[in-house]
Amino acid sequence: MDTFVEHFHDRQDVERMQYEPFGRTGLKVSKVSFGTGTFSQLYGDLDEAEALEAVKLAAKRGINYFDTAPFYGQGRSEEVLGKALRQIPRQAYYVATKVGRYEREFERMFDYGAAKTRESVERSLKLLGVDYIDVVQIHDVEFAPDLDTVVRETLPTLEALRAEGKLRYIGVSAYPLDVLKEIISRAPGRFDTVLSYCRNTLFDDALKGYIPFFEANKLAIICASGHGMGLLTNGGPQPWHPSDQQMKLVCREAADYCARKGVELGKLAMHHCIQMTGPATFLAGMQTTALVDINLDAYFNGLSEKESEVLAYLKERVFSKISNTHWEGVELKAYWTAMKEAKL
């Protein structure tokens, strides 16, 4: 296995971990991968020391793919991840970041222009403390003024940076699956990876219908956030979560049921998510060693009889109540409304 490092890794876990071909890149990535959206104010206060330990533990136990973005804490996530990666052999991991989404204020949140794209990658290299980034993804392309901007400016800039040796592979992410299909169709053969989030969960299986298209385009499929950005955890989502009230109430009912049974809903959600065939890796946000252990337990050991019974009950009696299985358009509407008001 290309990323195995003697005297660093826990050999037993690495031998148990499945490493999947990453599209046409030639890389092999761990079936479970590490997301760092949680290394930011998006998910409350961060215990940096604990986050650093979580990254090191994950790497030692065989996770070799780490994902971040400038938007996560406006550089904080990249900075913290970079501190952790400096303590891990470079051979042991692949690191991915993003361009296009940056600030919290709507007026400065997105910029898909060539100059900003180059500036962003240069800053990410410094914060991450690496000579090159394995994957740079164009972040949430549904927010671009139009997809032509992405094809004419963002993508060629990343291709130029790749030619300079600053990145290896180029990817794209979005919440609406039809937007992913459209941008990939507009730039055939130019993307290496595709990241879809919250579309393979206990309440939404929409990703399944797009797997054949992504595979036909030889893309590495990254299936992110099987926990629904916190909805499918005992702790519940953050106040900003864009889902409707009915979905939040149903997920709260599921979390309360799990708590009464002494079960972690997040483990059930992770187990359910990783059953899908097609994705190379399943990306989960983890900011503590406890979360690393829970997610790897779901992968390595599966569910106990009790956990399986709770999951079956939730699927049949609770999640079946959800009437609207996604929040597509909610964030877009809020963004464009705010932009319109800012111009008045």
CSV table of C-alpha atoms in Angstrom, one decimal:
chain,number,residue,atom,x,y,z
A,1,MET,CA,0.0,0.0,0.0
A,2,ASP,CA,1.6,3.2,-1.2
A,3,THR,CA,0.9,5.3,1.9
A,4,PHE,CA,2.0,2.7,4.5
A,5,VAL,CA,4.9,3.9,6.6
A,6,GLU,CA,6.7,1.4,8.9
A,7,HIS,CA,7.0,2.5,12.5
A,8,PHE,CA,4.3,5.1,12.0
A,9,HIS,CA,1.1,3.2,11.2
A,10,ASP,CA,-0.8,0.7,13.3
A,11,ARG,CA,-0.2,-2.2,10.9
A,12,GLN,CA,-3.2,-4.2,12.1
A,13,ASP,CA,-5.7,-1.4,11.2
A,14,VAL,CA,-4.0,-0.6,7.9
A,15,GLU,CA,-4.2,-4.3,6.9
A,16,ARG,CA,-8.0,-4.2,7.8
A,17,MET,CA,-8.7,-0.9,6.0
A,18,GLN,CA,-9.9,-1.2,2.4
A,19,TYR,CA,-8.0,1.1,-0.1
A,20,GLU,CA,-10.1,1.9,-3.2
A,21,PRO,CA,-8.9,3.1,-6.6
A,22,PHE,CA,-9.4,6.8,-6.7
A,23,GLY,CA,-11.0,7.2,-10.1
A,24,ARG,CA,-8.3,7.3,-12.9
A,25,THR,CA,-5.7,9.0,-10.7
A,26,GLY,CA,-3.7,5.9,-9.8
A,27,LEU,CA,-4.1,6.7,-6.1
A,28,LYS,CA,-5.7,4.3,-3.6
A,29,VAL,CA,-7.6,6.0,-0.8
A,30,SER,CA,-8.9,4.6,2.5
A,31,LYS,CA,-12.6,3.7,2.5
A,32,VAL,CA,-13.1,6.1,5.4
A,33,SER,CA,-11.7,9.6,5.1
A,34,PHE,CA,-11.4,12.6,7.4
A,35,GLY,CA,-13.3,15.9,6.9
A,36,THR,CA,-12.3,19.1,8.7
A,37,GLY,CA,-15.3,21.3,8.2
A,38,THR,CA,-15.5,20.7,12.0
A,39,PHE,CA,-12.2,22.6,12.5
A,40,SER,CA,-14.1,25.9,12.4
A,41,GLN,CA,-16.8,27.9,14.1
A,42,LEU,CA,-19.3,26.2,11.9
A,43,TYR,CA,-19.4,23.4,14.5
A,44,GLY,CA,-18.8,25.3,17.7
A,45,ASP,CA,-15.6,25.9,19.7
A,46,LEU,CA,-12.7,23.8,18.6
A,47,ASP,CA,-10.3,22.1,21.0
A,48,GLU,CA,-7.2,22.5,18.9
A,49,ALA,CA,-5.1,20.0,20.8
A,50,GLU,CA,-7.8,17.4,20.6
A,51,ALA,CA,-8.2,18.1,16.8
A,52,LEU,CA,-4.5,17.5,16.3
A,53,GLU,CA,-4.6,14.2,18.2
A,54,ALA,CA,-7.7,13.2,16.1
A,55,VAL,CA,-5.8,13.7,12.8
A,56,LYS,CA,-2.8,11.8,14.1
A,57,LEU,CA,-4.9,8.9,15.4
A,58,ALA,CA,-6.8,8.7,12.1
A,59,ALA,CA,-3.6,8.6,10.1
A,60,LYS,CA,-2.0,6.0,12.3
A,61,ARG,CA,-5.2,3.8,12.0
A,62,GLY,CA,-5.1,3.9,8.2
A,63,ILE,CA,-7.1,6.9,7.1
A,64,ASN,CA,-5.0,8.4,4.3
A,65,TYR,CA,-7.3,11.1,2.8
A,66,PHE,CA,-7.9,14.4,4.6
A,67,ASP,CA,-10.2,17.1,3.2
A,68,THR,CA,-10.4,20.8,4.1
A,69,ALA,CA,-11.4,24.2,2.6
A,70,PRO,CA,-10.6,27.9,3.0
A,71,PHE,CA,-14.3,28.4,3.9
A,72,TYR,CA,-14.0,26.2,7.0
A,73,GLY,CA,-13.0,28.8,9.6
A,74,GLN,CA,-11.6,31.2,6.9
A,75,GLY,CA,-8.3,29.4,6.9
A,76,ARG,CA,-8.5,28.0,10.5
A,77,SER,CA,-9.3,24.5,9.3
A,78,GLU,CA,-6.3,24.4,6.9
A,79,GLU,CA,-4.0,25.9,9.5
A,80,VAL,CA,-5.0,23.3,12.2
A,81,LEU,CA,-4.8,20.4,9.7
A,82,GLY,CA,-1.5,21.7,8.5
A,83,LYS,CA,-0.1,21.6,12.1
A,84,ALA,CA,-1.2,18.0,12.4
A,85,LEU,CA,0.2,17.0,9.0
A,86,ARG,CA,3.6,18.4,9.9
A,87,GLN,CA,3.8,15.5,12.5
A,88,ILE,CA,2.8,12.8,9.9
A,89,PRO,CA,5.1,11.5,7.2
A,90,ARG,CA,4.1,13.1,3.8
A,91,GLN,CA,4.0,9.7,2.2
A,92,ALA,CA,1.2,8.6,4.7
A,93,TYR,CA,-1.5,10.9,3.4
A,94,TYR,CA,-3.3,12.7,0.6
A,95,VAL,CA,-4.7,16.2,1.3
A,96,ALA,CA,-7.5,17.9,-0.5
A,97,THR,CA,-8.7,21.5,-0.3
A,98,LYS,CA,-11.0,23.7,-2.3
A,99,VAL,CA,-11.3,27.1,-4.0
A,100,GLY,CA,-14.3,29.3,-4.7
A,101,ARG,CA,-16.0,29.7,-1.3
A,102,TYR,CA,-14.3,31.9,1.3
A,103,GLU,CA,-15.9,34.3,3.7
A,104,ARG,CA,-18.9,34.1,5.9
A,105,GLU,CA,-20.5,37.4,4.7
A,106,PHE,CA,-22.6,36.9,1.6
A,107,GLU,CA,-21.0,39.7,-0.3
A,108,ARG,CA,-17.5,38.2,0.0
A,109,MET,CA,-18.4,34.5,0.3
A,110,PHE,CA,-17.8,33.4,-3.3
A,111,ASP,CA,-15.2,34.2,-5.9
A,112,TYR,CA,-14.6,31.9,-8.9
A,113,GLY,CA,-12.2,34.3,-10.7
A,114,ALA,CA,-8.8,33.3,-11.9
A,115,ALA,CA,-6.8,35.7,-9.6
A,116,LYS,CA,-8.6,34.7,-6.5
A,117,THR,CA,-8.3,31.0,-7.4
A,118,ARG,CA,-4.5,31.3,-7.7
A,119,GLU,CA,-4.2,33.3,-4.6
A,120,SER,CA,-6.2,30.8,-2.7
A,121,VAL,CA,-4.1,27.8,-3.7
A,122,GLU,CA,-0.9,29.6,-2.8
A,123,ARG,CA,-2.3,30.4,0.6
A,124,SER,CA,-3.5,26.8,1.1
A,125,LEU,CA,0.0,25.5,0.4
A,126,LYS,CA,1.4,27.8,3.1
A,127,LEU,CA,-1.3,27.0,5.7
A,128,LEU,CA,-1.1,23.2,5.0
A,129,GLY,CA,2.7,23.3,5.0
A,130,VAL,CA,3.0,21.2,1.9
A,131,ASP,CA,4.9,21.6,-1.4
A,132,TYR,CA,1.9,20.4,-3.4
A,133,ILE,CA,-1.8,19.6,-2.7
A,134,ASP,CA,-3.1,16.2,-3.9
A,135,VAL,CA,-6.6,17.4,-4.9
A,136,VAL,CA,-8.0,20.9,-5.3
A,137,GLN,CA,-11.8,21.0,-5.7
A,138,ILE,CA,-14.0,23.8,-6.9
A,139,HIS,CA,-16.3,24.4,-4.0
A,140,ASP,CA,-20.1,24.5,-4.2
A,141,VAL,CA,-20.3,25.5,-7.9
A,142,GLU,CA,-24.0,26.0,-7.7
A,143,PHE,CA,-23.3,29.4,-6.2
A,144,ALA,CA,-21.2,30.6,-9.2
A,145,PRO,CA,-22.8,33.5,-11.2
A,146,ASP,CA,-22.9,30.9,-14.0
A,147,LEU,CA,-21.1,27.7,-14.7
A,148,ASP,CA,-19.3,29.4,-17.7
A,149,THR,CA,-17.3,31.3,-15.2
A,150,VAL,CA,-16.1,28.1,-13.6
A,151,VAL,CA,-15.2,26.6,-17.0
A,152,ARG,CA,-13.5,29.7,-18.3
A,153,GLU,CA,-11.7,31.0,-15.2
A,154,THR,CA,-11.5,28.6,-12.2
A,155,LEU,CA,-10.8,25.4,-14.1
A,156,PRO,CA,-8.1,26.7,-16.4
A,157,THR,CA,-6.3,28.4,-13.4
A,158,LEU,CA,-6.2,25.1,-11.6
A,159,GLU,CA,-4.9,23.4,-14.7
A,160,ALA,CA,-2.1,26.0,-14.9
A,161,LEU,CA,-1.3,25.4,-11.2
A,162,ARG,CA,-1.2,21.7,-11.8
A,163,ALA,CA,1.3,22.2,-14.7
A,164,GLU,CA,3.4,24.2,-12.2
A,165,GLY,CA,3.4,21.2,-9.8
A,166,LYS,CA,1.3,22.9,-7.1
A,167,LEU,CA,-1.5,20.4,-7.3
A,168,ARG,CA,-2.0,17.0,-8.7
A,169,TYR,CA,-5.7,16.5,-9.4
A,170,ILE,CA,-8.8,18.7,-9.9
A,171,GLY,CA,-12.3,18.1,-8.4
A,172,VAL,CA,-15.7,19.7,-8.1
A,173,SER,CA,-18.3,19.8,-5.3
A,174,ALA,CA,-21.9,20.9,-5.1
A,175,TYR,CA,-25.1,20.0,-3.1
A,176,PRO,CA,-27.5,19.7,-6.1
A,177,LEU,CA,-26.6,16.6,-8.1
A,178,ASP,CA,-27.9,17.9,-11.4
A,179,VAL,CA,-25.4,20.8,-11.1
A,180,LEU,CA,-22.6,18.4,-10.7
A,181,LYS,CA,-23.7,16.5,-13.7
A,182,GLU,CA,-24.0,19.7,-15.8
A,183,ILE,CA,-20.5,21.0,-14.9
A,184,ILE,CA,-18.9,17.7,-15.6
A,185,SER,CA,-20.7,17.5,-18.9
A,186,ARG,CA,-19.5,21.0,-19.8
A,187,ALA,CA,-15.8,20.1,-19.2
A,188,PRO,CA,-15.5,16.4,-20.2
A,189,GLY,CA,-12.3,14.7,-19.0
A,190,ARG,CA,-11.1,17.8,-17.1
A,191,PHE,CA,-12.2,16.7,-13.6
A,192,ASP,CA,-10.6,13.9,-11.7
A,193,THR,CA,-12.9,13.8,-8.6
A,194,VAL,CA,-16.5,14.7,-7.6
A,195,LEU,CA,-17.6,15.3,-4.1
A,196,SER,CA,-21.3,14.9,-3.1
A,197,TYR,CA,-22.4,15.6,0.4
A,198,CYS,CA,-25.6,14.7,2.4
A,199,ARG,CA,-27.0,12.8,-0.5
A,200,ASN,CA,-26.4,9.2,0.8
A,201,THR,CA,-28.0,9.3,4.3
A,202,LEU,CA,-30.7,7.7,6.3
A,203,PHE,CA,-33.2,10.2,4.8
A,204,ASP,CA,-31.8,10.8,1.2
A,205,ASP,CA,-30.4,8.3,-1.3
A,206,ALA,CA,-30.3,10.6,-4.3
A,207,LEU,CA,-26.6,10.0,-5.0
A,208,LYS,CA,-27.4,6.4,-6.1
A,209,GLY,CA,-29.0,7.6,-9.3
A,210,TYR,CA,-25.9,9.6,-10.3
A,211,ILE,CA,-23.2,7.0,-9.6
A,212,PRO,CA,-23.4,5.5,-13.2
A,213,PHE,CA,-22.8,8.9,-14.7
A,214,PHE,CA,-19.8,9.7,-12.5
A,215,GLU,CA,-18.4,6.2,-13.1
A,216,ALA,CA,-18.8,6.6,-16.9
A,217,ASN,CA,-16.7,9.8,-16.6
A,218,LYS,CA,-14.0,7.8,-14.7
A,219,LEU,CA,-14.3,10.2,-11.7
A,220,ALA,CA,-13.2,9.4,-8.1
A,221,ILE,CA,-16.5,9.7,-6.1
A,222,ILE,CA,-16.2,11.2,-2.7
A,223,CYS,CA,-19.3,10.6,-0.6
A,224,ALA,CA,-19.3,13.1,2.2
A,225,SER,CA,-21.4,13.8,5.3
A,226,GLY,CA,-23.4,10.6,5.8
A,227,HIS,CA,-24.3,12.3,9.1
A,228,GLY,CA,-26.2,15.0,7.3
A,229,MET,CA,-24.0,17.8,8.6
A,230,GLY,CA,-24.9,16.8,12.2
A,231,LEU,CA,-28.6,16.0,11.8
A,232,LEU,CA,-27.8,12.3,12.2
A,233,THR,CA,-26.0,12.4,15.5
A,234,ASN,CA,-27.2,12.3,19.1
A,235,GLY,CA,-25.9,15.9,19.5
A,236,GLY,CA,-28.0,17.2,16.7
A,237,PRO,CA,-27.3,19.9,14.1
A,238,GLN,CA,-26.0,23.4,14.5
A,239,PRO,CA,-28.5,26.3,14.4
A,240,TRP,CA,-27.5,27.3,10.9
A,241,HIS,CA,-28.5,23.9,9.4
A,242,PRO,CA,-30.6,24.6,6.2
A,243,SER,CA,-33.0,21.7,6.5
A,244,ASP,CA,-36.7,22.3,7.3
A,245,GLN,CA,-38.2,22.1,10.7
A,246,GLN,CA,-40.0,18.8,10.0
A,247,MET,CA,-36.7,17.1,9.1
A,248,LYS,CA,-35.0,18.5,12.2
A,249,LEU,CA,-37.9,17.3,14.4
A,250,VAL,CA,-37.8,13.7,13.0
A,251,CYS,CA,-34.0,13.5,13.3
A,252,ARG,CA,-34.3,14.8,16.9
A,253,GLU,CA,-36.8,12.0,17.6
A,254,ALA,CA,-34.3,9.5,16.2
A,255,ALA,CA,-31.5,11.0,18.3
A,256,ASP,CA,-33.6,10.9,21.5
A,257,TYR,CA,-34.6,7.3,20.8
A,258,CYS,CA,-30.9,6.4,20.3
A,259,ALA,CA,-30.0,8.1,23.5
A,260,ARG,CA,-32.6,6.2,25.5
A,261,LYS,CA,-31.2,3.0,24.0
A,262,GLY,CA,-27.6,3.9,24.8
A,263,VAL,CA,-26.7,4.0,21.1
A,264,GLU,CA,-25.0,6.7,19.1
A,265,LEU,CA,-27.0,7.7,16.0
A,266,GLY,CA,-23.8,8.9,14.3
A,267,LYS,CA,-22.5,5.4,14.3
A,268,LEU,CA,-25.7,4.0,12.7
A,269,ALA,CA,-25.6,6.8,10.1
A,270,MET,CA,-21.9,6.1,9.2
A,271,HIS,CA,-22.6,2.3,9.0
A,272,HIS,CA,-25.6,3.0,6.7
A,273,CYS,CA,-23.7,5.4,4.5
A,274,ILE,CA,-20.7,3.1,3.8
A,275,GLN,CA,-22.8,0.3,2.4
A,276,MET,CA,-23.2,2.2,-0.9
A,277,THR,CA,-21.2,0.8,-3.8
A,278,GLY,CA,-19.5,3.3,-6.2
A,279,PRO,CA,-17.8,5.9,-3.9
A,280,ALA,CA,-14.0,5.5,-3.5
A,281,THR,CA,-14.2,7.0,0.0
A,282,PHE,CA,-16.7,8.1,2.7
A,283,LEU,CA,-15.8,11.4,4.2
A,284,ALA,CA,-16.9,12.2,7.7
A,285,GLY,CA,-16.2,15.3,9.8
A,286,MET,CA,-14.2,14.4,12.9
A,287,GLN,CA,-12.7,16.8,15.4
A,288,THR,CA,-12.1,14.5,18.4
A,289,THR,CA,-10.4,11.1,18.9
A,290,ALA,CA,-13.7,9.8,20.1
A,291,LEU,CA,-15.4,10.5,16.8
A,292,VAL,CA,-12.5,8.9,14.9
A,293,ASP,CA,-13.0,5.8,17.1
A,294,ILE,CA,-16.8,5.8,16.5
A,295,ASN,CA,-16.5,6.1,12.7
A,296,LEU,CA,-13.8,3.5,12.4
A,297,ASP,CA,-15.8,1.2,14.8
A,298,ALA,CA,-18.7,1.5,12.4
A,299,TYR,CA,-16.4,0.6,9.5
A,300,PHE,CA,-14.2,-2.1,11.0
A,301,ASN,CA,-16.7,-3.8,13.3
A,302,GLY,CA,-20.2,-3.0,12.0
A,303,LEU,CA,-23.1,-2.9,14.3
A,304,SER,CA,-24.0,-4.9,17.4
A,305,GLU,CA,-27.3,-6.7,17.5
A,306,LYS,CA,-28.8,-4.0,19.6
A,307,GLU,CA,-27.5,-1.2,17.3
A,308,SER,CA,-28.9,-3.2,14.3
A,309,GLU,CA,-32.3,-3.4,15.9
A,310,VAL,CA,-32.3,0.3,16.7
A,311,LEU,CA,-31.4,1.1,13.1
A,312,ALA,CA,-34.1,-1.1,11.7
A,313,TYR,CA,-36.7,0.6,14.0
A,314,LEU,CA,-35.5,4.0,12.9
A,315,LYS,CA,-35.7,3.2,9.2
A,316,GLU,CA,-39.1,1.7,9.5
A,317,ARG,CA,-40.8,3.9,12.1
A,318,VAL,CA,-39.0,7.3,12.2
A,319,PHE,CA,-37.2,8.4,9.1
A,320,SER,CA,-40.1,7.2,6.9
A,321,LYS,CA,-42.0,10.3,8.4
A,322,ILE,CA,-39.7,12.8,6.6
A,323,SER,CA,-41.7,14.5,3.8
A,324,ASN,CA,-39.0,16.6,2.1
A,325,THR,CA,-35.7,14.6,2.0
A,326,HIS,CA,-33.4,17.5,1.0
A,327,TRP,CA,-32.9,21.3,1.3
A,328,GLU,CA,-31.9,22.0,-2.3
A,329,GLY,CA,-32.4,25.6,-3.2
A,330,VAL,CA,-32.7,26.9,0.4
A,331,GLU,CA,-29.2,28.2,0.7
A,332,LEU,CA,-29.1,29.5,-2.9
A,333,LYS,CA,-32.3,31.5,-2.3
A,334,ALA,CA,-30.9,33.0,0.9
A,335,TYR,CA,-27.7,33.9,-0.9
A,336,TRP,CA,-29.2,35.6,-3.9
A,337,THR,CA,-31.8,37.4,-1.8
A,338,ALA,CA,-29.0,38.8,0.4
A,339,MET,CA,-26.9,39.8,-2.7
A,340,LYS,CA,-29.9,41.5,-4.2
A,341,GLU,CA,-30.6,43.5,-1.1
A,342,ALA,CA,-26.9,44.4,-0.8
A,343,LYS,CA,-27.0,46.1,-4.2
A,344,LEU,CA,-30.1,48.2,-3.4
